[in-house]
XYZ file of C-alpha atoms in Angstrom:
387
model
C -26.993 -57.587 3.992
C -27.249 -61.177 3.150
C -30.851 -62.250 3.685
C -31.997 -66.295 4.535
C -31.087 -68.865 7.367
C -27.372 -68.330 7.126
C -27.622 -64.472 7.797
C -29.846 -64.697 10.614
C -27.943 -67.335 12.244
C -24.469 -65.503 12.259
C -26.307 -62.262 13.251
C -27.509 -64.462 16.207
C -24.144 -65.735 16.746
C -22.757 -62.442 16.198
C -24.761 -61.078 19.443
C -23.751 -64.029 21.384
C -20.357 -63.287 21.082
C -20.846 -59.534 21.883
C -22.770 -60.719 24.765
C -20.131 -63.596 26.025
C -17.547 -60.491 25.470
C -19.404 -58.121 27.482
C -20.387 -60.608 30.164
C -16.204 -61.054 30.838
C -15.895 -57.532 31.067
C -19.024 -56.631 33.241
C -17.132 -56.047 36.684
C -14.468 -53.244 35.312
C -16.868 -51.543 32.572
C -20.216 -50.391 33.238
C -21.377 -49.913 29.692
C -21.355 -53.813 29.592
C -24.610 -54.378 30.719
C -26.327 -52.218 28.172
C -24.459 -54.277 25.771
C -25.828 -57.168 27.425
C -29.270 -55.963 27.117
C -28.778 -54.953 23.392
C -27.571 -58.133 22.441
C -30.484 -59.593 24.006
C -32.749 -57.333 21.799
C -30.688 -58.616 18.663
C -31.327 -62.327 19.536
C -35.029 -61.979 19.823
C -34.828 -60.104 16.751
C -33.489 -62.965 14.639
C -36.190 -65.316 16.305
C -39.799 -66.193 16.038
C -41.980 -64.179 18.260
C -42.423 -65.474 21.960
C -39.270 -67.768 21.219
C -35.907 -67.776 23.002
C -34.883 -66.394 26.154
C -36.840 -64.209 28.001
C -34.507 -62.069 29.923
C -30.787 -61.073 28.992
C -30.321 -62.663 32.482
C -31.783 -66.220 31.152
C -29.378 -65.421 28.001
C -26.187 -65.146 30.238
C -27.453 -68.434 32.058
C -27.620 -70.188 28.250
C -23.986 -69.473 27.302
C -22.345 -72.030 27.946
C -24.524 -74.338 26.446
C -24.434 -75.139 22.698
C -26.175 -73.378 20.617
C -28.344 -75.378 19.503
C -29.813 -76.576 22.309
C -31.245 -73.098 23.493
C -31.647 -70.918 20.013
C -34.622 -72.563 18.201
C -33.043 -72.307 14.471
C -33.342 -74.783 11.956
C -29.483 -75.797 12.577
C -29.895 -79.116 10.335
C -29.596 -76.450 7.714
C -26.463 -74.789 9.331
C -22.930 -75.763 9.527
C -22.263 -78.298 12.473
C -19.570 -76.369 14.315
C -22.379 -73.116 14.391
C -24.980 -75.101 16.280
C -22.232 -76.764 18.563
C -20.750 -73.073 19.529
C -20.495 -73.095 23.188
C -19.614 -68.975 24.138
C -18.728 -69.228 27.960
C -16.969 -71.649 30.074
C -16.014 -71.898 34.057
C -18.659 -68.614 33.886
C -15.930 -65.865 32.939
C -13.891 -67.187 30.109
C -14.623 -67.317 26.418
C -13.965 -70.685 25.010
C -11.877 -71.138 22.045
C -14.556 -71.893 20.339
C -16.142 -68.482 20.596
C -12.468 -66.817 19.397
C -12.836 -69.355 16.074
C -16.504 -68.492 15.804
C -15.953 -64.859 15.665
C -13.159 -64.899 12.872
C -15.636 -67.077 11.070
C -19.193 -66.251 11.259
C -18.932 -62.498 12.703
C -21.695 -60.610 11.000
C -22.204 -56.909 10.597
C -24.718 -55.516 13.008
C -26.845 -52.364 11.799
C -28.327 -49.228 13.353
C -31.946 -47.962 12.660
C -30.629 -46.120 10.258
C -28.856 -48.517 8.300
C -25.402 -47.545 9.372
C -22.531 -50.243 11.308
C -23.264 -50.918 15.027
C -20.000 -51.505 16.134
C -20.253 -51.508 19.530
C -18.176 -49.858 22.051
C -14.271 -49.323 21.631
C -14.198 -51.266 25.012
C -15.106 -54.499 23.303
C -12.115 -56.604 21.658
C -11.603 -56.144 17.844
C -12.189 -59.650 17.392
C -15.874 -59.540 18.039
C -16.881 -56.188 17.045
C -15.005 -55.461 13.665
C -15.848 -57.382 10.798
C -14.210 -58.428 7.117
C -16.206 -55.481 5.564
C -15.846 -52.705 8.363
C -11.822 -53.577 8.334
C -11.856 -53.379 4.446
C -13.146 -49.886 3.728
C -11.396 -48.630 6.983
C -8.472 -49.569 5.538
C -8.518 -49.264 1.823
C -9.734 -46.308 1.984
C -6.246 -44.886 3.283
C -4.504 -46.767 -0.108
C -6.875 -46.306 -2.272
C -6.579 -42.811 -3.195
C -3.267 -43.489 -4.790
C -2.071 -45.282 -7.978
C -2.780 -49.216 -8.444
C 0.913 -49.336 -8.222
C 0.661 -48.036 -4.917
C -2.150 -49.974 -3.979
C -0.413 -53.269 -5.083
C 2.463 -52.441 -2.727
C 0.320 -51.694 0.489
C -1.639 -54.766 -0.082
C 1.636 -57.072 -0.851
C 2.817 -55.415 2.312
C 0.154 -56.186 4.517
C 0.571 -59.487 3.916
C 4.328 -59.730 3.997
C 5.404 -57.746 6.686
C 2.779 -58.136 9.447
C 5.495 -57.197 12.091
C 8.796 -55.329 12.270
C 10.442 -52.584 14.395
C 9.392 -49.044 13.529
C 12.374 -48.441 11.308
C 12.160 -51.707 9.456
C 8.742 -51.042 8.557
C 10.021 -47.216 7.306
C 12.319 -49.421 5.242
C 10.022 -51.261 3.845
C 7.492 -48.722 3.168
C 10.668 -46.789 1.083
C 11.764 -50.050 -0.602
C 8.057 -51.142 -1.333
C 6.747 -47.097 -2.235
C 3.773 -48.025 -0.572
C 2.144 -45.487 1.072
C 1.967 -45.240 4.944
C -1.134 -47.001 6.479
C -2.070 -46.576 9.970
C -2.878 -50.179 10.887
C 0.505 -50.772 12.904
C 0.588 -51.136 16.729
C 2.363 -51.957 19.613
C 2.214 -55.981 20.057
C -0.679 -57.349 22.527
C 0.074 -57.823 25.585
C -1.425 -62.010 25.260
C 1.245 -62.628 22.411
C 4.107 -61.475 24.639
C 6.582 -63.433 27.209
C 7.848 -60.918 29.713
C 10.846 -62.330 31.223
C 12.936 -60.817 34.158
C 15.356 -59.341 31.493
C 13.608 -59.396 28.103
C 10.431 -59.462 26.582
C 9.873 -62.117 23.958
C 7.128 -63.137 20.956
C 7.054 -65.777 18.704
C 6.100 -65.593 14.760
C 3.251 -68.252 13.453
C 5.278 -70.374 11.042
C 2.699 -69.623 8.571
C 1.845 -66.443 8.890
C 4.538 -64.579 10.873
C 1.874 -63.105 13.078
C 2.624 -62.918 16.879
C 1.129 -66.144 18.265
C -1.150 -66.198 21.527
C 0.293 -66.936 24.942
C -1.785 -68.583 26.879
C -1.716 -71.283 29.746
C 1.508 -72.057 28.500
C 0.726 -72.712 25.256
C 1.610 -70.898 22.003
C -0.796 -71.237 19.011
C -1.839 -69.170 16.166
C -5.689 -68.236 15.995
C -6.026 -68.438 12.511
C -8.042 -71.721 12.207
C -6.155 -73.004 9.504
C -2.760 -72.401 10.367
C -0.970 -75.810 12.337
C 1.410 -73.162 14.997
C 0.611 -75.175 18.194
C 3.660 -75.044 20.899
C 3.981 -75.514 24.384
C 6.603 -72.966 26.430
C 8.667 -74.220 29.269
C 7.765 -70.388 31.062
C 10.437 -71.195 33.742
C 13.531 -72.277 31.129
C 13.861 -68.305 30.274
C 13.792 -66.990 33.863
C 17.124 -65.245 33.840
C 20.270 -64.598 31.954
C 18.437 -62.742 28.708
C 17.303 -65.820 27.222
C 13.982 -66.759 26.121
C 12.056 -70.021 27.456
C 12.166 -73.002 25.554
C 9.757 -73.933 23.063
C 8.263 -77.812 22.735
C 6.315 -78.943 19.844
C 9.069 -77.799 16.743
C 9.214 -80.364 13.895
C 10.768 -79.840 10.528
C 7.356 -78.949 8.740
C 6.458 -76.328 12.200
C 9.262 -74.352 13.618
C 9.332 -70.816 15.328
C 11.782 -68.972 17.353
C 11.723 -66.364 19.688
C 11.877 -62.744 18.766
C 12.788 -59.885 21.038
C 9.510 -57.693 21.598
C 11.416 -54.447 22.411
C 9.873 -51.835 19.658
C 7.901 -54.708 17.587
C 4.747 -53.549 15.991
C 2.569 -55.738 14.093
C -0.882 -54.920 11.913
C -3.835 -54.773 14.153
C -6.083 -58.010 14.747
C -8.980 -57.203 12.046
C -6.108 -56.424 9.222
C -4.268 -59.355 10.244
C -7.715 -62.002 10.059
C -9.075 -59.967 7.236
C -6.196 -58.801 5.075
C -3.155 -60.749 6.072
C -4.175 -64.015 6.652
C -6.359 -64.448 3.499
C -3.608 -62.636 1.556
C -1.363 -65.437 2.018
C -2.850 -67.588 -0.469
C -3.713 -65.001 -3.016
C 0.018 -63.880 -3.350
C 1.414 -67.677 -3.307
C -1.214 -68.071 -6.145
C 0.267 -64.666 -7.793
C 3.521 -65.955 -7.624
C 3.194 -69.130 -8.934
C 0.996 -67.654 -12.193
C 4.051 -65.410 -12.291
C 6.404 -67.397 -12.996
C 4.400 -69.634 -15.722
C 5.887 -68.870 -19.164
C 3.311 -66.907 -21.396
C 1.149 -65.655 -18.269
C 0.634 -61.871 -17.652
C -0.772 -61.388 -14.293
C -2.213 -58.284 -12.720
C -2.396 -58.281 -8.882
C -5.669 -57.022 -7.015
C -6.255 -55.666 -10.765
C -8.711 -52.391 -10.763
C -8.206 -51.582 -7.344
C -9.285 -54.739 -6.129
C -12.201 -55.105 -8.145
C -10.658 -59.099 -8.577
C -7.991 -60.581 -6.794
C -5.944 -61.393 -9.950
C -6.218 -60.806 -13.520
C -5.043 -63.668 -15.485
C -3.907 -63.133 -19.585
C -2.561 -65.579 -21.448
C -0.715 -65.005 -24.771
C -3.407 -66.691 -26.645
C -6.158 -64.159 -25.662
C -7.435 -66.087 -22.868
C -8.100 -64.078 -19.686
C -9.718 -64.692 -16.636
C -10.765 -63.337 -13.448
C -9.669 -64.617 -10.402
C -10.685 -64.269 -6.982
C -9.485 -65.891 -3.999
C -11.784 -67.017 -1.337
C -10.986 -68.453 2.344
C -14.113 -68.743 4.197
C -15.028 -71.246 6.612
C -18.632 -71.048 5.926
C -19.507 -71.216 1.921
C -22.537 -69.543 2.275
C -20.892 -66.355 3.220
C -19.757 -66.411 -0.174
C -23.092 -67.318 -1.928
C -24.473 -63.951 -0.129
C -21.903 -61.880 -0.974
C -21.055 -63.411 -4.841
C -17.718 -62.315 -6.438
C -16.636 -59.887 -9.228
C -14.262 -62.493 -10.477
C -15.885 -65.749 -12.608
C -13.081 -68.277 -11.504
C -13.361 -68.757 -7.711
C -10.607 -70.552 -6.019
C -10.317 -72.031 -2.779
C -7.349 -73.176 -0.243
C -6.862 -76.375 -0.573
C -8.058 -77.225 2.937
C -11.488 -76.217 1.886
C -11.662 -78.748 -1.124
C -14.917 -80.090 0.650
C -16.388 -76.866 -0.003
C -16.310 -77.060 -3.826
C -19.310 -78.712 -4.642
C -21.603 -76.921 -2.307
C -20.055 -73.182 -3.654
C -20.471 -74.583 -7.104
C -23.921 -75.408 -6.858
C -24.673 -72.199 -4.792
C -23.083 -69.888 -7.572
C -24.573 -71.919 -10.539
C -28.016 -69.684 -10.508
C -26.066 -66.634 -10.088
C -23.789 -64.374 -12.648
C -21.049 -61.919 -12.217
C -22.068 -58.372 -12.775
C -21.138 -58.357 -16.200
C -23.130 -61.904 -16.979
C -20.411 -64.625 -16.950
C -21.095 -68.360 -15.056
C -19.110 -69.241 -12.110
C -16.487 -71.675 -11.688
C -15.018 -72.822 -8.450
C -11.562 -74.768 -8.049
C -9.015 -75.298 -5.160
C -5.855 -73.727 -5.399
C -4.121 -76.889 -6.646
C -7.147 -77.493 -9.224
C -6.868 -74.200 -10.746
C -3.025 -74.828 -11.134
C -3.295 -78.035 -12.906
C -5.987 -76.225 -15.171
C -3.624 -73.438 -15.842
C -1.076 -75.965 -16.575
C -2.893 -77.749 -19.308
C -4.082 -74.407 -20.824
C -0.424 -73.078 -21.406
C 0.611 -76.573 -22.641
C -2.913 -76.343 -25.317
C -4.484 -79.450 -23.877
C -8.302 -79.873 -23.701
C -9.475 -78.424 -19.907
């Protein structure tokens, strides 16, 4: 596990997210109280002796406050939104910030024997399933076959997050992908139940069912712009879906009948499907450039993209979509070319500075680009221009 202030803060944030999730389930789940006590212990282990809330009750009372106001860490050296995180509001509701933090800063907790401490299965997946755990569980299913089968499976997880059982079977057959135990029924908070039919709405960017909460439809992935209003009374009868507001030429969605539809589970969507969108888009762009050979998820995903030019130049690309660049520095990629989405352009300098002292496992220096900048560099290289 990475060490340092960032890792300590991520463990503290993880403990508080799990504590918040336990608190809102305390009335129907007796194990919630044990989880609250355990997360209090995790928090205190992150802090200097004698600091922090003295009891689990004091910790719970603090959850509606910004973390920087009651957890004594060096917040000036940490991402601003981490210190400003508020876990609970109205006593029994998790904030939108909490959900976003769960997707950005969740850290694996470990038991004394060094194994993962996943928490009770009654806890929601977003607060107990990390990227590392998700990847281990999912990739174990698809790494036993050939490289071609692995590529087909990864592409399917990115491009087909939802579908009826019959549609998924046809996708498996068409793509020659191994079967994966990752598709499940649509979560209730993503389905509108009308009088005569039920409906869901895909995110315009990832095609995953958007969450329906308080008359609003939204994609939970922070960088996706899927935000719509739902006029629920407009679909009360006649088998019609409710009308959606906020549709524009750049962002639109349409209702889909929910009966019989499955989707990849939340951790797979969060940690494999969404990051895979940037990877696949870049792969397709490279594949359309004359004189470029692309190896997708080369060597069973030792790096994301292998790029090979006719003049003998080659590069190993790892695409990273993280809110906190320190998480990339703490777990350096195998590929020497690190590419971040354009919306993370502000990370490039900090990420380059953090990776400069490091080397890949075979001794290469790291170079960091945005997607757009990497495309520009590759275009110049293909034209024989200096880069």
